[in-house]
PDB file of C-alpha atoms in Angstrom:
ATOM      1  CA  ASN K   1       0.006   0.022  -0.008  1.00 85.00           C
ATOM      2  CA  ALA K   2       2.810   2.381   0.719  1.00 88.00           C
ATOM      3  CA  ALA K   3       4.360   1.676  -2.637  1.00 87.00           C
ATOM      4  CA  ILE K   4       1.111   2.537  -4.323  1.00 87.00           C
ATOM      5  CA  LEU K   5       0.801   5.793  -2.307  1.00 88.00           C
ATOM      6  CA  MET K   6       4.370   6.877  -3.091  1.00 85.00           C
ATOM      7  CA  LYS K   7       3.305   7.184  -6.751  1.00 84.00           C
ATOM      8  CA  ALA K   8      -0.339   8.513  -6.369  1.00 83.00           C
ATOM      9  CA  TYR K   9      -3.051   8.822  -3.851  1.00 89.00           C
ATOM     10  CA  ASP K  10      -5.415   5.891  -3.641  1.00 91.00           C
ATOM     11  CA  VAL K  11      -8.349   5.781  -1.222  1.00 92.00           C
ATOM     12  CA  GLU K  12      -8.355   1.963  -0.718  1.00 94.00           C
ATOM     13  CA  ALA K  13      -4.632   1.834  -0.242  1.00 94.00           C
ATOM     14  CA  VAL K  14      -4.906   4.389   2.591  1.00 94.00           C
ATOM     15  CA  HIS K  15      -7.664   2.353   4.138  1.00 94.00           C
ATOM     16  CA  GLN K  16      -5.754  -0.909   3.940  1.00 95.00           C
ATOM     17  CA  MET K  17      -2.570   0.704   5.258  1.00 95.00           C
ATOM     18  CA  ARG K  18      -4.366   2.234   8.198  1.00 95.00           C
ATOM     19  CA  ILE K  19      -5.854  -1.161   9.013  1.00 94.00           C
ATOM     20  CA  GLY K  20      -2.345  -2.634   8.795  1.00 94.00           C
ATOM     21  CA  PHE K  21      -1.067  -0.198  11.272  1.00 94.00           C
ATOM     22  CA  ARG K  22      -4.071  -0.641  13.537  1.00 92.00           C
ATOM     23  CA  ARG K  23      -3.372  -4.463  13.520  1.00 92.00           C
ATOM     24  CA  LEU K  24       0.211  -3.780  14.392  1.00 93.00           C
ATOM     25  CA  ASN K  25      -0.790  -1.746  17.359  1.00 91.00           C
ATOM     26  CA  SER K  26      -3.261  -4.327  18.493  1.00 89.00           C
ATOM     27  CA  LEU K  27      -0.545  -7.037  18.178  1.00 89.00           C
ATOM     28  CA  LEU K  28       1.805  -4.929  20.287  1.00 89.00           C
ATOM     29  CA  GLU K  29      -0.965  -4.372  22.796  1.00 87.00           C
ATOM     30  CA  PHE K  30      -1.811  -8.129  22.904  1.00 85.00           C
ATOM     31  CA  TYR K  31       1.810  -9.160  23.722  1.00 83.00           C
ATOM     32  CA  ARG K  32       2.783  -6.254  25.914  1.00 82.00           C
ATOM     33  CA  TYR K  33       3.227  -8.739  28.790  1.00 79.00           C
ATOM     34  CA  LEU K  34       6.275 -10.040  26.828  1.00 79.00           C
ATOM     35  CA  PHE K  35       7.645  -6.947  25.120  1.00 82.00           C
ATOM     36  CA  LYS K  36       7.138  -3.329  24.147  1.00 82.00           C
ATOM     37  CA  LEU K  37       8.551  -1.003  21.563  1.00 88.00           C
ATOM     38  CA  PRO K  38      11.158   1.533  22.661  1.00 90.00           C
ATOM     39  CA  ASP K  39       9.431   4.868  23.495  1.00 91.00           C
ATOM     40  CA  ALA K  40      10.978   6.611  20.393  1.00 94.00           C
ATOM     41  CA  LEU K  41       9.575   3.995  18.018  1.00 94.00           C
ATOM     42  CA  GLN K  42       6.213   4.094  19.687  1.00 94.00           C
ATOM     43  CA  ALA K  43       6.170   7.838  19.151  1.00 96.00           C
ATOM     44  CA  GLU K  44       6.865   7.406  15.373  1.00 97.00           C
ATOM     45  CA  LEU K  45       4.141   4.886  15.185  1.00 96.00           C
ATOM     46  CA  ARG K  46       1.700   7.388  16.764  1.00 96.00           C
ATOM     47  CA  TRP K  47       2.901  10.003  14.236  1.00 97.00           C
ATOM     48  CA  MET K  48       2.158   7.691  11.208  1.00 96.00           C
ATOM     49  CA  ASN K  49      -1.216   6.645  12.716  1.00 96.00           C
ATOM     50  CA  GLN K  50      -2.238  10.312  13.080  1.00 96.00           C
ATOM     51  CA  ILE K  51      -1.277  11.091   9.467  1.00 96.00           C
ATOM     52  CA  LEU K  52      -3.257   8.044   8.112  1.00 96.00           C
ATOM     53  CA  SER K  53      -6.242   8.798  10.367  1.00 95.00           C
ATOM     54  CA  GLY K  54      -6.404  12.390   9.119  1.00 94.00           C
ATOM     55  CA  SER K  55      -6.524  11.278   5.477  1.00 95.00           C
ATOM     56  CA  ARG K  56      -8.849   8.287   6.179  1.00 95.00           C
ATOM     57  CA  ASP K  57     -11.324  10.480   8.073  1.00 95.00           C
ATOM     58  CA  ILE K  58     -11.778  13.043   5.404  1.00 94.00           C
ATOM     59  CA  ASP K  59     -11.979  10.168   2.886  1.00 95.00           C
ATOM     60  CA  THR K  60     -14.796   8.620   4.829  1.00 94.00           C
ATOM     61  CA  LEU K  61     -16.674  11.844   5.129  1.00 93.00           C
ATOM     62  CA  LYS K  62     -16.334  12.448   1.395  1.00 92.00           C
ATOM     63  CA  ASN K  63     -16.978   9.045   0.032  1.00 92.00           C
ATOM     64  CA  ASP K  64     -19.219   7.268   2.638  1.00 91.00           C
ATOM     65  CA  THR K  65     -20.913   9.679   5.043  1.00 90.00           C
ATOM     66  CA  LEU K  66     -21.991  12.459   2.633  1.00 88.00           C
ATOM     67  CA  PRO K  67     -23.290  10.187  -0.092  1.00 88.00           C
ATOM     68  CA  LEU K  68     -25.472   8.467   2.411  1.00 85.00           C
ATOM     69  CA  ILE K  69     -26.818  11.842   3.740  1.00 83.00           C
ATOM     70  CA  ARG K  70     -27.268  12.978   0.126  1.00 82.00           C
ATOM     71  CA  LYS K  71     -29.791  10.104  -0.350  1.00 81.00           C
ATOM     72  CA  LYS K  72     -31.699  10.954   2.801  1.00 75.00           C
ATOM     73  CA  MET K  73     -31.951  14.739   2.230  1.00 66.00           C
ATOM     74  CA  VAL K  74     -34.746  16.542   0.475  1.00 51.00           C
ATOM     75  CA  SER K  75     -32.482  19.304  -0.724  1.00 59.00           C
ATOM     76  CA  LEU K  76     -29.082  18.570  -2.197  1.00 67.00           C
ATOM     77  CA  ASN K  77     -27.834  22.219  -2.194  1.00 78.00           C
ATOM     78  CA  ALA K  78     -26.204  21.902   1.192  1.00 79.00           C
ATOM     79  CA  VAL K  79     -24.050  18.852   0.099  1.00 81.00           C
ATOM     80  CA  SER K  80     -23.227  20.510  -3.252  1.00 84.00           C
ATOM     81  CA  LYS K  81     -22.105  23.672  -1.561  1.00 84.00           C
ATOM     82  CA  LEU K  82     -19.818  21.807   0.839  1.00 87.00           C
ATOM     83  CA  ASN K  83     -18.267  19.472  -1.735  1.00 88.00           C
ATOM     84  CA  PRO K  84     -15.626  21.890  -3.013  1.00 90.00           C
ATOM     85  CA  ILE K  85     -14.621  22.838   0.522  1.00 90.00           C
ATOM     86  CA  ILE K  86     -14.329  19.156   1.579  1.00 91.00           C
ATOM     87  CA  ASP K  87     -12.445  18.395  -1.651  1.00 92.00           C
ATOM     88  CA  SER K  88      -9.920  21.112  -0.730  1.00 91.00           C
ATOM     89  CA  ALA K  89      -9.569  19.854   2.753  1.00 90.00           C
ATOM     90  CA  ALA K  90      -9.047  16.361   1.442  1.00 92.00           C
ATOM     91  CA  GLU K  91      -6.360  17.402  -0.964  1.00 93.00           C
ATOM     92  CA  LYS K  92      -4.368  18.899   1.916  1.00 93.00           C
ATOM     93  CA  LYS K  93      -4.684  15.744   4.051  1.00 94.00           C
ATOM     94  CA  HIS K  94      -3.683  13.681   0.942  1.00 94.00           C
ATOM     95  CA  ALA K  95      -0.646  15.832   0.379  1.00 94.00           C
ATOM     96  CA  GLN K  96       0.437  15.471   3.924  1.00 95.00           C
ATOM     97  CA  LEU K  97       0.259  11.672   3.720  1.00 95.00           C
ATOM     98  CA  THR K  98       2.012  11.457   0.506  1.00 94.00           C
ATOM     99  CA  SER K  99       4.751  13.688   1.759  1.00 94.00           C
ATOM    100  CA  ALA K 100       4.952  11.586   4.939  1.00 96.00           C
ATOM    101  CA  ILE K 101       5.290   8.332   3.152  1.00 95.00           C
ATOM    102  CA  ASN K 102       7.934   9.613   0.801  1.00 94.00           C
ATOM    103  CA  SER K 103       9.988  11.083   3.712  1.00 96.00           C
ATOM    104  CA  LYS K 104      13.082   9.838   5.289  1.00 97.00           C
ATOM    105  CA  ARG K 105      11.141   9.889   8.612  1.00 98.00           C
ATOM    106  CA  TYR K 106       8.883   7.092   7.345  1.00 97.00           C
ATOM    107  CA  SER K 107      11.576   5.025   5.751  1.00 96.00           C
ATOM    108  CA  THR K 108      13.475   5.175   9.098  1.00 98.00           C
ATOM    109  CA  LEU K 109      10.388   4.067  11.028  1.00 97.00           C
ATOM    110  CA  ILE K 110       9.981   0.931   8.772  1.00 96.00           C
ATOM    111  CA  GLN K 111      13.615   0.235   9.004  1.00 97.00           C
ATOM    112  CA  ASN K 112      13.652   0.403  12.819  1.00 96.00           C
ATOM    113  CA  LEU K 113      10.569  -1.774  12.967  1.00 94.00           C
ATOM    114  CA  LYS K 114      12.389  -4.388  10.893  1.00 95.00           C
ATOM    115  CA  ILE K 115      15.460  -4.181  13.141  1.00 94.00           C
ATOM    116  CA  PHE K 116      13.258  -4.617  16.208  1.00 91.00           C
ATOM    117  CA  VAL K 117      11.665  -7.776  14.858  1.00 89.00           C
ATOM    118  CA  ILE K 118      14.750  -9.356  13.251  1.00 92.00           C
ATOM    119  CA  GLU K 119      17.458  -8.671  15.911  1.00 87.00           C
ATOM    120  CA  ARG K 120      15.106  -9.325  18.892  1.00 86.00           C
ATOM    121  CA  HIS K 121      17.141  -7.276  21.329  1.00 83.00           C
ATOM    122  CA  TRP K 122      13.889  -6.923  23.372  1.00 82.00           C
ATOM    123  CA  ARG K 123      14.509 -10.509  24.582  1.00 83.00           C
ATOM    124  CA  ASP K 124      17.679  -9.480  26.380  1.00 80.00           C
ATOM    125  CA  SER K 125      15.800  -7.642  29.070  1.00 77.00           C
ATOM    126  CA  LEU K 126      13.107 -10.209  29.641  1.00 79.00           C
ATOM    127  CA  PRO K 127      12.655 -11.616  33.169  1.00 80.00           C
ATOM    128  CA  LEU K 128      13.026 -15.413  33.325  1.00 80.00           C
ATOM    129  CA  LYS K 129       9.315 -16.043  33.668  1.00 78.00           C
ATOM    130  CA  ALA K 130       8.608 -14.093  30.444  1.00 76.00           C
ATOM    131  CA  GLN K 131      11.496 -15.917  28.640  1.00 78.00           C
ATOM    132  CA  ASN K 132       9.909 -19.250  29.603  1.00 78.00           C
ATOM    133  CA  ARG K 133       6.545 -18.086  28.132  1.00 77.00           C
ATOM    134  CA  LEU K 134       8.302 -17.631  24.710  1.00 79.00           C
ATOM    135  CA  THR K 135       8.603 -21.474  24.501  1.00 78.00           C
ATOM    136  CA  GLU K 136       5.059 -22.203  25.359  1.00 76.00           C
ATOM    137  CA  HIS K 137       2.579 -23.416  22.610  1.00 78.00           C
ATOM    138  CA  LEU K 138       0.342 -20.644  21.418  1.00 78.00           C
ATOM    139  CA  ASN K 139      -2.644 -22.714  22.689  1.00 79.00           C
ATOM    140  CA  GLN K 140      -1.451 -22.151  26.182  1.00 76.00           C
ATOM    141  CA  GLY K 141      -2.942 -18.943  27.475  1.00 82.00           C
ATOM    142  CA  ALA K 142      -4.677 -18.056  24.167  1.00 88.00           C
ATOM    143  CA  SER K 143      -8.244 -18.556  25.596  1.00 90.00           C
ATOM    144  CA  ILE K 144      -7.362 -16.782  28.845  1.00 89.00           C
ATOM    145  CA  ARG K 145      -6.198 -13.689  26.804  1.00 89.00           C
ATOM    146  CA  LEU K 146      -9.225 -13.675  24.576  1.00 93.00           C
ATOM    147  CA  THR K 147     -11.613 -14.070  27.687  1.00 94.00           C
ATOM    148  CA  LYS K 148      -9.978 -11.042  29.262  1.00 93.00           C
ATOM    149  CA  LEU K 149     -10.588  -8.955  26.137  1.00 95.00           C
ATOM    150  CA  HIS K 150     -14.045 -10.277  25.829  1.00 95.00           C
ATOM    151  CA  ASN K 151     -14.850  -9.466  29.531  1.00 95.00           C
ATOM    152  CA  LYS K 152     -13.273  -5.958  29.048  1.00 95.00           C
ATOM    153  CA  LEU K 153     -15.547  -5.234  26.195  1.00 96.00           C
ATOM    154  CA  ILE K 154     -18.615  -6.491  28.079  1.00 95.00           C
ATOM    155  CA  ASN K 155     -17.748  -4.485  31.190  1.00 94.00           C
ATOM    156  CA  LYS K 156     -17.160  -1.222  29.173  1.00 94.00           C
ATOM    157  CA  GLY K 157     -20.575  -1.815  27.454  1.00 91.00           C
ATOM    158  CA  LYS K 158     -22.548  -1.985  30.705  1.00 89.00           C
ATOM    159  CA  ASN K 159     -25.399   0.585  30.731  1.00 86.00           C
ATOM    160  CA  ILE K 160     -24.702   1.130  26.908  1.00 87.00           C
ATOM    161  CA  ASP K 161     -28.069   2.850  26.686  1.00 81.00           C
ATOM    162  CA  SER K 162     -26.849   5.754  28.689  1.00 82.00           C
ATOM    163  CA  VAL K 163     -23.049   6.054  27.880  1.00 82.00           C
ATOM    164  CA  GLY K 164     -21.486   9.307  26.617  1.00 84.00           C
ATOM    165  CA  LYS K 165     -19.476   9.655  23.396  1.00 84.00           C
ATOM    166  CA  LYS K 166     -16.133   9.029  25.150  1.00 87.00           C
ATOM    167  CA  GLN K 167     -17.296   5.793  26.613  1.00 90.00           C
ATOM    168  CA  LEU K 168     -18.797   4.734  23.316  1.00 91.00           C
ATOM    169  CA  HIS K 169     -15.428   5.280  21.727  1.00 91.00           C
ATOM    170  CA  ARG K 170     -13.767   3.143  24.363  1.00 93.00           C
ATOM    171  CA  ILE K 171     -16.298   0.376  23.629  1.00 95.00           C
ATOM    172  CA  ARG K 172     -15.424   0.638  19.933  1.00 94.00           C
ATOM    173  CA  ILE K 173     -11.691   0.385  20.710  1.00 94.00           C
ATOM    174  CA  ALA K 174     -12.247  -2.668  22.912  1.00 95.00           C
ATOM    175  CA  ALA K 175     -14.249  -4.416  20.270  1.00 95.00           C
ATOM    176  CA  LYS K 176     -11.658  -3.673  17.688  1.00 94.00           C
ATOM    177  CA  ARG K 177      -8.832  -5.090  19.841  1.00 93.00           C
ATOM    178  CA  LEU K 178     -10.909  -8.218  20.584  1.00 95.00           C
ATOM    179  CA  ARG K 179     -11.602  -8.736  16.845  1.00 94.00           C
ATOM    180  CA  TYR K 180      -7.967  -8.299  15.817  1.00 93.00           C
ATOM    181  CA  ALA K 181      -6.734 -10.566  18.661  1.00 92.00           C
ATOM    182  CA  PHE K 182      -9.340 -13.224  17.701  1.00 94.00           C
ATOM    183  CA  GLU K 183      -8.259 -13.044  14.142  1.00 92.00           C
ATOM    184  CA  PHE K 184      -4.640 -13.601  15.150  1.00 91.00           C
ATOM    185  CA  LEU K 185      -5.685 -16.724  17.034  1.00 91.00           C
ATOM    186  CA  GLN K 186      -8.580 -18.069  15.203  1.00 93.00           C
ATOM    187  CA  SER K 187      -6.612 -20.872  13.459  1.00 92.00           C
ATOM    188  CA  LEU K 188      -6.418 -22.509  16.888  1.00 92.00           C
ATOM    189  CA  TYR K 189     -10.112 -23.142  17.009  1.00 94.00           C
ATOM    190  CA  PRO K 190     -12.640 -25.048  14.894  1.00 93.00           C
ATOM    191  CA  GLN K 191     -13.846 -22.925  11.974  1.00 91.00           C
ATOM    192  CA  LYS K 192     -17.503 -23.936  12.555  1.00 93.00           C
ATOM    193  CA  LYS K 193     -17.246 -22.232  15.903  1.00 93.00           C
ATOM    194  CA  VAL K 194     -15.104 -19.350  14.773  1.00 94.00           C
ATOM    195  CA  GLN K 195     -17.152 -17.985  11.962  1.00 93.00           C
ATOM    196  CA  PRO K 196     -20.480 -17.435  13.927  1.00 92.00           C
ATOM    197  CA  TYR K 197     -18.597 -15.591  16.651  1.00 93.00           C
ATOM    198  CA  LEU K 198     -16.603 -13.602  14.173  1.00 93.00           C
ATOM    199  CA  LYS K 199     -19.712 -12.712  12.237  1.00 93.00           C
ATOM    200  CA  LYS K 200     -21.382 -11.370  15.441  1.00 94.00           C
ATOM    201  CA  LEU K 201     -18.310  -9.384  16.503  1.00 94.00           C
ATOM    202  CA  SER K 202     -17.869  -8.008  13.014  1.00 94.00           C
ATOM    203  CA  LYS K 203     -21.535  -6.700  12.951  1.00 95.00           C
ATOM    204  CA  LEU K 204     -21.086  -5.131  16.396  1.00 95.00           C
ATOM    205  CA  GLN K 205     -17.775  -3.451  15.188  1.00 94.00           C
ATOM    206  CA  ASP K 206     -19.641  -2.217  11.981  1.00 94.00           C
ATOM    207  CA  LEU K 207     -22.422  -0.522  14.019  1.00 94.00           C
ATOM    208  CA  LEU K 208     -19.912   1.082  16.467  1.00 95.00           C
ATOM    209  CA  GLY K 209     -17.788   2.127  13.414  1.00 93.00           C
ATOM    210  CA  PHE K 210     -20.729   3.891  11.757  1.00 93.00           C
ATOM    211  CA  LEU K 211     -21.340   5.805  15.158  1.00 93.00           C
ATOM    212  CA  ASN K 212     -17.686   6.695  15.233  1.00 93.00           C
ATOM    213  CA  ASP K 213     -17.686   7.847  11.606  1.00 93.00           C
ATOM    214  CA  SER K 214     -20.705  10.071  12.497  1.00 92.00           C
ATOM    215  CA  ALA K 215     -18.872  11.697  15.341  1.00 92.00           C
ATOM    216  CA  VAL K 216     -15.784  12.217  13.236  1.00 93.00           C
ATOM    217  CA  ALA K 217     -17.966  13.698  10.463  1.00 93.00           C
ATOM    218  CA  ASN K 218     -19.456  16.133  12.961  1.00 91.00           C
ATOM    219  CA  ARG K 219     -16.053  17.257  14.197  1.00 92.00           C
ATOM    220  CA  LEU K 220     -14.853  17.726  10.560  1.00 92.00           C
ATOM    221  CA  LEU K 221     -17.998  19.861   9.734  1.00 90.00           C
ATOM    222  CA  LYS K 222     -17.296  21.966  12.731  1.00 89.00           C
ATOM    223  CA  GLU K 223     -13.701  22.601  11.397  1.00 88.00           C
ATOM    224  CA  ILE K 224     -15.199  23.454   7.998  1.00 82.00           C
ATOM    225  CA  LYS K 225     -17.530  26.008   9.533  1.00 77.00           C
ATOM    226  CA  VAL K 226     -14.524  27.733  11.051  1.00 73.00           C
ATOM    227  CA  ILE K 227     -12.610  27.611   7.725  1.00 72.00           C
ATOM    228  CA  ASP K 228     -15.473  28.985   5.529  1.00 76.00           C
ATOM    229  CA  ILE K 229     -18.096  30.867   7.489  1.00 76.00           C
ATOM    230  CA  SER K 230     -20.258  31.175   4.241  1.00 79.00           C
ATOM    231  CA  CYS K 231     -21.221  27.483   4.579  1.00 82.00           C
ATOM    232  CA  GLN K 232     -22.139  27.418   8.204  1.00 84.00           C
ATOM    233  CA  ASP K 233     -25.821  26.879   7.657  1.00 86.00           C
ATOM    234  CA  GLU K 234     -25.178  23.989   5.141  1.00 85.00           C
ATOM    235  CA  ALA K 235     -22.706  22.312   7.563  1.00 87.00           C
ATOM    236  CA  ARG K 236     -25.118  22.650  10.396  1.00 87.00           C
ATOM    237  CA  LEU K 237     -27.901  21.094   8.305  1.00 87.00           C
ATOM    238  CA  ILE K 238     -25.790  18.166   7.348  1.00 89.00           C
ATOM    239  CA  ALA K 239     -24.597  17.663  10.839  1.00 89.00           C
ATOM    240  CA  ARG K 240     -28.283  17.431  11.982  1.00 88.00           C
ATOM    241  CA  SER K 241     -28.950  14.828   9.239  1.00 90.00           C
ATOM    242  CA  ILE K 242     -25.865  12.840  10.311  1.00 91.00           C
ATOM    243  CA  GLN K 243     -27.035  12.924  13.916  1.00 90.00           C
ATOM    244  CA  SER K 244     -30.487  11.693  12.928  1.00 90.00           C
ATOM    245  CA  GLU K 245     -29.039   8.745  10.980  1.00 90.00           C
ATOM    246  CA  ALA K 246     -26.644   8.001  14.044  1.00 92.00           C
ATOM    247  CA  LYS K 247     -29.638   7.876  16.322  1.00 92.00           C
ATOM    248  CA  ILE K 248     -31.214   5.171  14.156  1.00 92.00           C
ATOM    249  CA  LYS K 249     -27.925   3.183  14.148  1.00 92.00           C
ATOM    250  CA  TYR K 250     -27.601   3.673  17.923  1.00 93.00           C
ATOM    251  CA  LYS K 251     -30.966   1.828  18.490  1.00 93.00           C
ATOM    252  CA  LYS K 252     -29.857  -0.958  16.273  1.00 94.00           C
ATOM    253  CA  MET K 253     -26.573  -1.271  18.151  1.00 94.00           C
ATOM    254  CA  GLU K 254     -28.363  -1.246  21.434  1.00 92.00           C
ATOM    255  CA  ALA K 255     -30.555  -4.062  20.425  1.00 92.00           C
ATOM    256  CA  PHE K 256     -27.678  -6.064  18.955  1.00 94.00           C
ATOM    257  CA  TRP K 257     -25.517  -5.351  21.959  1.00 95.00           C
ATOM    258  CA  SER K 258     -28.038  -7.198  24.167  1.00 91.00           C
ATOM    259  CA  HIS K 259     -27.727 -10.175  21.839  1.00 90.00           C
ATOM    260  CA  PHE K 260     -23.987 -10.039  21.740  1.00 93.00           C
ATOM    261  CA  ALA K 261     -23.440  -9.488  25.609  1.00 91.00           C
ATOM    262  CA  SER K 262     -25.694 -12.375  26.545  1.00 89.00           C
ATOM    263  CA  SER K 263     -23.787 -14.907  24.320  1.00 86.00           C
ATOM    264  CA  LYS K 264     -20.988 -16.699  26.046  1.00 88.00           C
ATOM    265  CA  PRO K 265     -17.683 -16.993  24.015  1.00 90.00           C
ATOM    266  CA  PHE K 266     -17.233 -20.627  22.779  1.00 90.00           C
ATOM    267  CA  TRP K 267     -13.580 -21.168  23.798  1.00 88.00           C
TER     268      TRP K 267
END
């Protein structure tokens, strides 16, 4: 994906690259009881994640959220007026990402990640107990780790009908971490049990993801209102439409959450 983006901007390449970095972050989180990245390398990962998120967020607003709202709205004038402003904001984010990927800073980040993986100096400072765990079969502890992540998600979702935006964001992050961890380990379990659970978890994540996209869209629209005061009314109208759509999804998410939370994990 980086090779594609070094030549030209590609929406799907950004999407997949962002997913790749998120999976890496989840993997590091999952195995943090064994090792962690040096602070400097963690800071560089955060930098790249921020650049990718900025570009992906504006792409989602432009290509997913606004087209959905366009179908729902009686008047298309508001969307039409905002399109050039959003296009301009997207071009700036795209340029930032392209510049970052072509920079020495990015190539150094990738090189240092490779060194960390290949040279394995992190093993030198491991306590004996952690060193012994490196020789364990992956089956040992996998279910325990997944159960902890599953329970963490369920606990964060208690009283989901009354949680605020920040807690909803935490629930989404917990669901994402559980899904990525489960996908890392799914080959350890029978596929006939894996697929139904993964399907439920994916649906929950999709519903939470839509709510997050709506929150991000509203934040970006507020920024646009500051950039161009001539489109404040249009931005406000679209924001209200997004909120209305989010309320519908929230009800669906609440109903599905009850189903998901009452189901015991199979492992």
